[in-house]
């Protein structure tokens, strides 16, 4: 059966109705899941297996049957581990039906159907009794319900319900315990992901400073955690203000509470500075003695950095304090971790909240609009003074005293730059009420509310009255729109330029570039085959089928600054768009080959766009400088790049003197705004990654 799905096209700006397969959402969920990454996580799997063996042995040593409850079983891997370790029976709960169906097949394939029952329900719907899903309570609880924040996937409510209704008192639990750690730091780079800094503009009349509204400075920020690969943040980007502090632990073998709670730790700052950011991670102990431990600690806090496990399904957390606070070396303070049933947040206090009886503070919520409109990378992008200087330099070359400018990026400060650089009149389009309110606050804080006109309307609906009868002579825009995910979604600027009939735009033309690379990220798409001795080929086939449905032909957005990459070729321009011309009515196609000169495997290709503002000024959303001799890449940290994963791997044994090639066919579809690329690999080994 087919269904009609409505979606807003991020490139063209139009609302489209597409005919999709009724299981399209299922395919997307499976194709974009982290199942492959989890199955490739050797450290996680090995520690779980060790913990399960130990738990089953402890129950057996008491002369009891080992009855296991596995919540969120996924592939059924942990249940199969339990049976292989000697468990008498496992009840494996999986709420996602396609996954539950796959688990049934995987369990059968491995010969455990007589000892594992897959229950396709949410754990809170499972019943106990003669006619229930389980005849009695389990005495071993196994779960993997954790996200980067530990509790963000509802681990606490699930454990709370399980202990009340599904498992025996003082049951064995794997993992047995989790501990959340935190470290207070000062970091201008990370703080720039949360606050708007003053922006300096050099003009013919001297320096002008764009200041943030007081409301933005006082706003506690977005309530959600910023989860990143903290190992890719240079230690030179932050100053450590505290030791690593164990903030709170959860014992999963006992009754768990999902109620709001606060946990404080007194510490003496290691250095004086501005407390701004809390870095946080957790570890899980698979046994009561804490001998079997799986940790998410970054390299500087890891007990054995050489054994650091790469993983993407669990990373590290960055939390922003509601406001920066000065700290003095040696002067005792309290760092407080607060959490409800799904979220964690932090505050810095002079005394312990337990001692003075203060109530738990409410979860911080943005009240300035900026954190609702701009994501964390966008804050960093706006605060990048070098980037601002680049736009200022480009604007100087195209602005004239009689210029009438129209700015079309979401929440952009380009309109203010144009005004300070001498444009006669500046208009800015803000499609949403939220962006309208935000820009109005920023203009008012800089006394420009009566100078720059805000138009809350779609660009193609503009009338001469909206522009006060003036003809736009310069269209301004950045490669940023709130609806954009992939680099070419920002071609919306081109569609606006075509609709408005503006022949002069800040960006004259834009090129799409590609380079084959990827070092670790390929694991999220690589088939697993066998995992800890269990056959999970059915899961591999399921993911491949979901990808073949459509996703394998589509790019995925990834912030590659977080993922080490080695380029096997020099960047190659594969497509060019001329913004001086309107969007063409027919598709734009190109084909070619990329020669791979550096040794190593190629698991995929990366695409990005470069905007040529003037002949001497280019803004890249991808590589910021040529790759080093060994191919290591420096990516724009404010943008996501488009990643295509290859279905095969290029053979690294081919001698450098006999280079391999990747041939490509790329096509721009003007009616949908999509860019599609087909890659063909020479000398590829059809044996997976």
XYZ file of C-alpha atoms in Angstrom:
689
model
C 0.000 0.000 0.000
C 1.167 3.521 -0.768
C 0.607 6.589 1.398
C 0.958 10.301 0.714
C 3.460 12.158 2.911
C 3.737 15.918 3.085
C 7.140 17.523 3.539
C 8.670 20.966 3.247
C 11.457 20.868 0.680
C 14.468 22.549 2.371
C 16.056 23.546 -0.951
C 13.133 24.901 -2.954
C 11.090 26.043 0.029
C 7.930 24.450 -1.355
C 5.621 21.963 0.339
C 5.556 18.645 -1.516
C 3.317 15.591 -1.326
C 5.166 12.372 -2.036
C 3.890 8.846 -2.544
C 5.736 6.579 -0.134
C 5.661 2.923 0.815
C 3.577 2.389 3.956
C 6.681 1.059 5.723
C 8.861 4.005 4.729
C 9.231 5.180 8.349
C 10.337 1.696 9.419
C 12.967 1.608 6.681
C 14.277 5.005 7.729
C 14.369 4.041 11.412
C 16.356 0.877 10.702
C 18.661 2.385 8.085
C 19.611 5.336 10.291
C 19.814 3.348 13.541
C 22.956 2.702 15.578
C 22.559 -1.086 15.615
C 25.657 -1.676 13.468
C 27.731 0.690 15.596
C 26.649 -1.130 18.784
C 27.410 -4.544 17.310
C 30.879 -3.330 16.303
C 31.523 -2.001 19.832
C 33.835 -4.800 20.965
C 34.450 -3.262 24.379
C 30.718 -2.942 25.118
C 29.874 -6.441 23.937
C 32.763 -8.115 25.729
C 32.031 -6.359 29.045
C 28.327 -7.217 28.836
C 29.173 -10.861 28.165
C 31.550 -10.981 31.133
C 28.973 -9.356 33.400
C 26.195 -11.691 32.250
C 28.340 -14.782 32.842
C 29.147 -13.573 36.351
C 25.491 -12.764 37.163
C 24.242 -16.153 35.971
C 26.960 -17.876 38.010
C 25.989 -15.998 41.186
C 22.349 -17.066 40.796
C 23.294 -20.658 40.051
C 25.602 -20.729 43.066
C 22.541 -20.018 45.229
C 20.847 -23.099 43.811
C 18.266 -21.019 41.911
C 17.102 -21.084 38.323
C 18.458 -18.156 36.320
C 15.421 -16.322 34.875
C 16.415 -13.314 32.805
C 14.463 -10.201 31.829
C 16.126 -8.372 28.917
C 14.540 -4.947 28.316
C 15.220 -3.423 24.901
C 16.701 -6.598 23.473
C 17.240 -5.309 19.918
C 18.905 -8.167 18.063
C 18.514 -10.485 21.060
C 22.295 -10.485 21.529
C 22.309 -10.055 25.315
C 19.640 -12.740 25.780
C 21.673 -15.171 23.685
C 24.707 -14.349 25.808
C 22.655 -15.159 28.926
C 21.481 -18.543 27.593
C 25.000 -19.385 26.438
C 26.174 -18.511 29.966
C 23.715 -21.028 31.454
C 20.510 -19.054 32.029
C 17.422 -21.283 32.208
C 15.112 -18.903 30.348
C 15.076 -15.337 28.975
C 12.181 -12.962 28.419
C 13.397 -10.470 25.826
C 11.315 -7.318 25.403
C 11.455 -5.226 22.218
C 8.818 -2.568 21.467
C 9.873 -1.861 17.832
C 8.056 -4.536 15.804
C 10.490 -4.868 12.855
C 13.306 -5.277 15.363
C 11.319 -7.782 17.434
C 10.601 -9.813 14.279
C 14.316 -9.790 13.414
C 15.209 -10.869 16.970
C 12.892 -13.890 16.652
C 14.726 -14.958 13.479
C 18.188 -14.312 14.937
C 17.392 -16.294 18.095
C 16.062 -19.157 15.967
C 19.091 -19.042 13.664
C 21.373 -19.433 16.684
C 19.354 -22.304 18.138
C 17.962 -20.566 21.242
C 14.226 -20.465 20.434
C 13.431 -22.940 23.221
C 14.955 -20.701 25.878
C 14.263 -17.157 24.673
C 10.823 -15.590 24.313
C 10.631 -12.324 22.347
C 7.874 -10.051 23.683
C 6.863 -7.276 21.281
C 5.687 -4.744 23.868
C 6.864 -1.817 25.894
C 8.207 -3.104 29.207
C 5.502 -1.192 31.101
C 2.860 -3.274 29.274
C 4.349 -6.678 30.152
C 2.166 -8.813 32.421
C 3.098 -11.389 35.071
C 1.100 -14.522 35.933
C -0.183 -17.851 34.552
C -1.804 -16.133 31.574
C 0.702 -13.296 31.323
C 3.758 -12.648 29.213
C 5.949 -13.992 32.033
C 4.821 -16.685 34.532
C 6.843 -15.150 37.366
C 9.290 -12.373 38.143
C 12.849 -12.639 36.834
C 15.885 -12.716 39.094
C 18.356 -11.285 36.561
C 17.715 -7.914 34.888
C 19.683 -7.131 31.729
C 19.219 -3.851 29.888
C 20.900 -1.553 27.425
C 18.684 1.518 27.628
C 21.391 4.156 27.726
C 22.216 7.136 25.553
C 25.110 9.570 25.757
C 23.402 11.316 28.698
C 22.730 7.907 30.346
C 19.067 8.604 31.141
C 17.856 10.302 27.948
C 16.154 7.195 26.524
C 13.981 6.704 29.599
C 16.241 4.333 31.524
C 15.078 5.548 34.955
C 11.300 5.087 34.417
C 11.927 1.688 32.778
C 14.056 0.476 35.701
C 11.599 1.926 38.202
C 8.702 -0.006 36.657
C 10.711 -3.209 36.227
C 11.688 -3.327 39.893
C 8.120 -2.724 40.996
C 6.448 -5.204 38.687
C 8.795 -7.500 36.734
C 11.855 -8.570 38.771
C 12.502 -9.980 42.231
C 13.732 -7.835 45.092
C 17.560 -7.587 45.189
C 17.837 -9.219 41.785
C 21.062 -9.425 39.855
C 21.434 -6.614 37.319
C 23.710 -6.212 34.301
C 24.920 -3.558 34.336
C 24.973 -3.415 38.130
C 25.733 0.271 38.532
C 26.251 3.479 36.542
C 28.213 6.532 37.661
C 28.051 9.988 36.082
C 31.220 12.103 36.145
C 31.704 15.825 35.557
C 34.552 18.277 35.095
C 34.225 22.050 35.247
C 36.119 23.987 32.570
C 36.547 27.420 31.077
C 36.368 27.377 27.289
C 35.808 30.307 24.990
C 35.294 27.922 22.086
C 32.599 25.861 23.805
C 30.994 28.913 25.423
C 30.669 30.338 21.907
C 28.256 27.451 21.191
C 25.848 28.868 23.765
C 26.119 32.674 23.901
C 26.311 35.497 21.357
C 29.581 37.396 21.629
C 30.131 41.038 20.635
C 31.034 41.142 16.940
C 33.509 43.726 15.663
C 33.129 45.332 12.253
C 35.871 47.521 10.770
C 34.321 50.315 8.706
C 35.517 53.531 7.063
C 34.194 55.376 10.138
C 36.105 53.174 12.566
C 35.186 50.064 14.491
C 31.525 49.245 15.036
C 30.520 46.598 17.592
C 27.381 44.478 17.291
C 26.319 43.725 20.859
C 23.968 40.969 22.023
C 20.716 41.950 23.747
C 20.735 41.706 27.538
C 18.027 39.052 27.244
C 20.406 36.763 25.336
C 23.170 37.262 27.884
C 20.862 36.352 30.777
C 19.130 33.421 29.052
C 20.035 30.050 30.629
C 20.112 28.498 27.159
C 18.633 25.386 25.625
C 17.763 22.594 28.065
C 19.127 19.787 25.907
C 22.589 18.312 26.261
C 25.143 18.850 23.492
C 26.558 15.393 22.805
C 29.829 15.339 20.885
C 32.990 13.320 20.350
C 34.894 15.099 23.107
C 38.104 13.318 22.132
C 38.258 15.575 19.070
C 38.265 18.783 21.132
C 41.847 19.917 21.622
C 42.979 20.307 25.264
C 44.210 23.765 24.250
C 40.542 24.750 23.722
C 39.686 24.638 27.423
C 41.156 25.264 30.873
C 40.418 22.653 33.524
C 38.949 24.221 36.679
C 38.212 21.066 38.672
C 39.241 17.474 39.010
C 36.958 14.821 37.542
C 34.076 14.600 40.044
C 31.813 11.554 40.501
C 28.417 13.285 40.611
C 25.937 10.467 41.228
C 25.485 6.727 40.851
C 22.487 4.519 40.111
C 22.354 0.966 41.517
C 20.294 -0.994 38.982
C 19.961 -4.043 41.249
C 17.705 -2.091 43.628
C 14.577 0.026 43.317
C 15.301 3.017 41.071
C 13.542 6.391 41.270
C 12.799 8.609 38.287
C 11.868 11.569 40.501
C 13.705 14.872 40.196
C 16.868 14.886 42.298
C 20.023 16.923 42.933
C 23.512 15.695 43.776
C 26.239 18.092 44.900
C 30.000 17.683 45.107
C 32.213 20.155 46.916
C 35.548 20.911 45.261
C 38.345 23.435 45.275
C 39.050 24.986 41.854
C 42.411 24.001 40.413
C 42.789 27.426 38.810
C 41.103 30.814 38.821
C 38.928 31.636 35.831
C 35.420 31.806 34.436
C 33.319 28.704 35.072
C 31.312 28.199 31.886
C 31.031 24.588 30.809
C 30.607 21.172 32.424
C 32.047 18.183 30.552
C 30.354 14.945 31.534
C 30.411 11.220 30.810
C 29.552 7.976 32.571
C 30.727 4.471 33.123
C 28.836 1.262 33.827
C 30.032 -1.514 36.109
C 28.782 -4.918 35.053
C 29.352 -6.574 38.451
C 28.850 -5.577 42.130
C 32.613 -5.465 42.745
C 33.207 -3.011 39.885
C 35.851 -5.190 38.260
C 34.106 -5.251 34.863
C 33.787 -1.637 33.742
C 32.844 0.046 30.464
C 33.697 3.754 30.428
C 32.899 6.690 28.159
C 35.743 8.793 29.603
C 37.623 10.988 27.110
C 41.307 10.278 26.577
C 42.617 12.645 29.268
C 40.457 10.979 31.947
C 40.778 7.410 30.650
C 42.776 4.896 32.680
C 44.284 3.465 29.483
C 44.057 5.943 26.577
C 45.738 3.468 24.220
C 42.742 1.126 24.648
C 40.165 3.833 23.906
C 37.192 2.319 22.060
C 35.800 4.333 19.150
C 32.015 4.458 19.263
C 29.307 6.774 18.005
C 26.226 5.488 19.826
C 27.685 6.722 23.156
C 29.754 9.905 23.197
C 30.348 12.597 25.829
C 28.217 15.480 27.080
C 28.736 19.228 27.075
C 26.512 21.208 29.452
C 26.446 24.993 29.721
C 26.009 26.712 33.060
C 23.092 29.184 33.111
C 25.688 31.979 33.261
C 29.450 32.145 33.542
C 30.741 32.637 37.063
C 34.188 33.645 38.325
C 35.984 31.064 40.446
C 39.090 31.482 42.570
C 41.731 28.814 42.928
C 41.391 26.993 46.247
C 38.095 28.659 47.226
C 35.592 25.828 47.822
C 32.444 25.587 45.682
C 29.714 23.040 45.007
C 28.987 21.635 41.557
C 25.411 20.362 41.490
C 23.985 17.821 39.052
C 20.198 17.935 38.730
C 18.098 15.437 36.843
C 14.493 14.532 36.199
C 13.357 11.344 34.505
C 15.001 12.135 31.147
C 17.418 15.081 31.441
C 20.481 16.232 33.364
C 21.576 19.817 33.986
C 24.185 21.518 36.192
C 24.569 24.539 38.416
C 27.433 26.030 40.420
C 26.673 27.038 44.006
C 28.580 28.448 46.954
C 27.055 25.995 49.428
C 25.488 22.564 49.174
C 21.732 22.718 48.391
C 21.172 19.833 50.852
C 22.526 21.935 53.733
C 20.450 25.051 53.147
C 17.281 23.174 52.176
C 16.839 24.734 48.765
C 14.343 23.142 46.379
C 15.475 21.522 43.143
C 15.793 24.225 40.473
C 13.640 23.886 37.384
C 15.191 22.603 34.201
C 16.599 25.592 32.249
C 14.480 26.736 29.328
C 15.408 29.253 26.629
C 13.403 32.464 26.931
C 15.336 34.590 24.422
C 14.381 32.714 21.197
C 18.016 32.481 20.033
C 18.554 28.940 21.327
C 15.353 27.880 19.597
C 16.431 29.336 16.246
C 20.193 28.707 16.272
C 21.704 25.327 17.055
C 25.067 25.083 18.856
C 27.201 25.005 15.658
C 25.313 28.049 14.386
C 26.165 29.994 17.549
C 29.809 29.076 16.973
C 29.577 30.135 13.339
C 28.127 33.570 14.141
C 30.770 34.078 16.844
C 33.626 33.221 14.461
C 35.293 36.614 14.042
C 37.514 35.393 11.179
C 34.417 34.341 9.261
C 32.797 37.723 9.928
C 35.915 39.499 8.662
C 35.738 37.423 5.482
C 32.163 38.537 4.827
C 33.064 42.153 5.620
C 35.901 42.044 3.104
C 33.600 40.563 0.447
C 30.848 43.103 1.130
C 33.287 45.988 0.731
C 33.973 44.913 -2.845
C 30.306 44.818 -3.920
C 28.528 47.465 -1.825
C 27.901 50.931 -3.232
C 26.527 54.022 -1.485
C 23.159 53.542 -3.222
C 22.941 49.764 -2.620
C 19.566 48.371 -1.597
C 20.202 45.032 0.094
C 17.912 42.117 0.813
C 19.137 39.485 3.289
C 17.461 36.058 3.090
C 19.327 33.754 5.521
C 17.562 32.728 8.745
C 18.666 34.832 11.696
C 21.665 36.249 9.863
C 23.660 39.301 10.954
C 24.694 40.083 7.357
C 22.058 42.814 7.238
C 23.830 44.621 10.087
C 27.204 44.235 8.375
C 25.753 45.747 5.188
C 24.308 48.672 7.130
C 27.566 49.414 8.956
C 29.462 49.228 5.649
C 27.342 51.953 4.102
C 24.373 50.408 2.253
C 21.607 52.929 1.554
C 18.776 50.611 2.616
C 18.709 47.099 4.113
C 15.789 44.661 4.280
C 15.912 41.228 5.891
C 13.440 38.389 5.436
C 12.596 36.265 8.469
C 10.191 33.457 7.585
C 9.220 32.522 11.130
C 7.759 34.507 13.988
C 10.580 33.256 16.254
C 13.334 34.575 13.977
C 11.408 37.833 13.523
C 11.255 38.366 17.300
C 14.918 37.479 17.767
C 16.216 39.793 15.059
C 13.987 42.587 16.346
C 15.660 42.233 19.775
C 19.145 42.266 18.257
C 18.398 45.307 16.085
C 16.917 47.157 19.087
C 19.967 46.415 21.255
C 22.091 48.013 18.513
C 19.697 50.941 17.876
C 18.854 49.714 14.384
C 15.181 48.845 14.890
C 14.129 51.840 12.742
C 16.927 51.390 10.202
C 16.792 47.753 9.063
C 13.359 46.588 7.909
C 12.232 43.066 8.874
C 9.824 41.343 6.488
C 8.028 38.265 7.822
C 7.066 36.712 4.515
C 8.277 34.064 2.093
C 10.642 35.655 -0.472
C 8.613 34.602 -3.512
C 5.582 36.424 -2.051
C 7.338 39.793 -1.786
C 5.556 42.788 -3.270
C 6.934 46.232 -4.207
C 5.149 47.594 -1.140
C 7.183 45.293 1.128
C 10.325 46.867 -0.290
C 8.884 50.385 -0.096
C 8.959 50.590 -3.884
C 12.729 50.204 -4.040
C 14.530 47.817 -6.368
C 16.894 45.367 -4.682
C 20.399 45.725 -6.075
C 22.203 43.168 -3.880
C 20.969 39.873 -2.466
C 22.742 38.735 0.703
C 22.822 35.294 2.234
C 24.919 32.805 4.121
C 25.029 29.043 3.618
C 22.634 28.633 6.544
C 18.910 28.003 6.768
C 17.268 26.395 9.784
C 15.662 23.698 7.599
C 18.938 22.669 5.944
C 20.570 19.340 6.707
C 22.705 18.620 3.644
C 25.042 21.181 2.040
C 22.908 21.660 -1.077
C 19.801 22.458 0.947
C 21.314 25.932 1.248
C 20.761 26.337 -2.506
C 17.466 27.785 -1.305
C 19.363 31.071 -1.667
C 19.541 30.438 -5.434
C 15.815 29.763 -5.645
C 15.119 32.996 -3.787
C 17.438 34.893 -6.116
C 15.551 33.425 -9.099
C 12.119 34.234 -7.619
C 13.104 37.790 -6.695
C 14.845 38.511 -9.992
C 17.963 39.862 -8.256
C 20.847 39.683 -10.685
C 23.532 40.663 -8.205
C 24.195 38.355 -5.287
C 26.957 38.279 -2.700
C 27.896 34.729 -3.736
C 28.537 34.715 -7.485
C 28.868 30.974 -7.852
C 29.189 27.853 -5.770
C 30.980 24.556 -6.330
C 30.370 21.073 -4.959
C 33.572 19.257 -4.022
C 34.249 15.635 -3.129
C 37.002 13.630 -1.498
C 37.066 9.912 -0.552
C 37.918 9.486 3.113
C 36.552 8.296 6.540
C 38.534 6.608 9.275
C 36.066 5.271 11.868
C 32.644 6.530 10.846
C 32.235 3.660 8.339
C 31.499 1.333 11.271
C 27.973 2.692 11.606
C 27.135 1.193 8.189
C 29.417 -1.856 8.081
C 27.895 -5.359 8.311
C 28.846 -7.265 11.443
C 28.332 -10.931 10.531
C 29.229 -12.615 13.826
C 29.188 -10.795 17.150
C 30.861 -12.428 20.145
C 30.278 -15.792 18.482
C 26.606 -15.218 17.623
C 25.315 -15.061 14.061
C 23.650 -11.689 13.401
C 23.673 -11.828 9.586
C 19.889 -11.406 9.651
C 20.385 -7.954 11.189
C 22.950 -7.108 8.510
C 20.474 -8.149 5.821
C 17.707 -6.157 7.473
C 19.806 -2.981 7.515
C 20.946 -3.568 3.925
C 17.332 -4.018 2.793
C 16.350 -0.795 4.560
C 19.274 1.036 2.968
C 18.475 -0.354 -0.469
C 14.937 0.942 -0.072
C 16.334 4.421 -0.701
C 18.839 5.503 1.903
C 21.920 3.931 0.276
C 21.475 6.358 -2.607
C 21.231 9.347 -0.283
C 23.892 11.244 1.580
C 23.957 11.504 5.350
C 24.856 14.737 7.180
C 27.726 14.358 9.655
C 29.912 16.943 11.482
C 33.211 15.498 10.330
C 35.354 17.638 12.642
C 34.271 15.096 15.280
C 35.448 12.129 13.201
C 39.099 11.677 12.174
C 39.403 11.385 8.404
C 42.226 10.672 5.996
C 41.760 11.873 2.458
C 42.986 9.487 -0.234
C 42.784 12.130 -2.948
C 42.953 15.847 -3.485
C 39.548 17.604 -3.368
C 37.827 17.501 -6.718
C 35.193 19.891 -7.988
C 32.323 17.807 -9.320
C 29.573 20.383 -9.959
C 29.221 24.150 -10.243
C 26.214 26.445 -9.839
C 26.274 29.989 -11.195
C 24.201 32.236 -8.916
C 24.444 34.990 -11.534
C 21.981 32.951 -13.593
C 18.500 31.755 -12.578
C 17.894 28.148 -11.540
C 17.863 26.171 -14.814
C 14.677 24.344 -15.861
C 16.560 21.162 -16.771
C 18.795 18.898 -14.643
C 22.495 19.694 -14.448
C 24.720 16.624 -14.858
C 28.425 15.910 -14.685
C 30.652 12.868 -14.509
C 34.304 12.213 -13.916
C 36.863 10.245 -11.951
C 38.775 10.868 -8.737
C 42.266 9.413 -8.613
C 43.291 8.001 -5.229
C 46.974 8.724 -4.671
C 47.316 8.064 -0.943
C 47.382 4.478 0.406
C 44.651 3.100 2.628
C 41.041 1.985 2.485
C 38.200 4.054 1.085
C 34.918 3.494 2.876
C 33.029 6.488 1.540
C 33.124 9.944 0.004
C 32.518 13.364 1.506
C 30.779 16.184 -0.350
C 30.612 19.833 0.614
C 30.067 23.209 -1.005
C 32.291 26.222 -1.427
C 30.722 29.652 -1.879
C 32.760 32.054 -3.970
C 31.722 35.437 -2.567
C 34.158 37.371 -4.746
C 37.076 36.322 -6.973
C 39.340 36.549 -3.911
C 37.038 35.281 -1.160
C 35.612 31.774 -0.698
C 33.634 30.295 2.201
C 33.991 26.529 2.538
C 31.484 24.318 4.347
C 33.984 21.438 4.188
C 37.783 21.374 4.126
C 39.297 24.558 5.532
C 42.796 23.907 4.197
C 44.542 21.338 2.002
C 44.941 17.929 3.597
C 48.297 17.145 5.180
C 50.817 14.858 3.456
C 49.312 11.811 5.157
C 45.809 12.952 4.246
C 44.540 14.167 7.617
C 41.668 16.602 7.126
C 40.663 19.841 8.839
C 36.899 20.319 8.528
C 34.707 23.361 9.098
C 33.445 22.834 12.690
C 30.286 24.892 12.117
C 28.836 22.790 9.273
C 27.792 19.242 8.544
C 29.209 17.579 5.458
C 27.431 15.071 3.196
C 28.733 11.500 3.527
C 28.179 8.691 1.022
C 29.077 5.233 2.317
C 30.431 2.820 -0.280
C 29.023 -0.702 -0.450
C 32.527 -2.063 -1.097
C 36.014 -1.223 0.110
C 38.968 -0.276 -2.068
C 41.906 -2.653 -1.640
C 44.721 -0.949 0.327
C 47.293 -3.394 -1.102
C 47.308 -1.806 -4.555
C 50.756 -0.164 -4.951
C 50.817 3.670 -4.834
C 52.295 3.692 -8.330
C 49.152 2.002 -9.619
C 46.462 4.429 -8.397
C 42.844 3.435 -7.990
C 39.965 5.578 -9.139
C 36.459 6.416 -8.077
C 34.220 7.350 -10.980
C 31.109 9.395 -10.314
C 27.964 10.662 -11.947
C 26.397 13.666 -10.240
C 23.058 15.278 -11.056
C 21.255 18.351 -9.761
C 17.470 18.113 -9.989
C 16.088 21.662 -10.126
C 12.455 20.711 -9.458
C 13.331 19.039 -6.148
C 16.614 20.778 -5.372
C 18.275 17.421 -4.724
C 21.826 16.463 -5.654
C 22.342 12.764 -6.332
C 25.674 11.041 -6.833
C 26.499 7.520 -7.966
C 29.993 6.260 -7.214
C 31.722 3.316 -8.876
C 34.920 1.954 -7.388
C 37.745 0.399 -9.350
C 39.796 -2.424 -7.791
C 37.128 -2.773 -5.094
C 36.969 -5.870 -2.945
C 33.383 -7.103 -2.679
C 33.884 -8.375 0.844
C 32.436 -5.580 2.972
C 34.428 -3.317 5.252
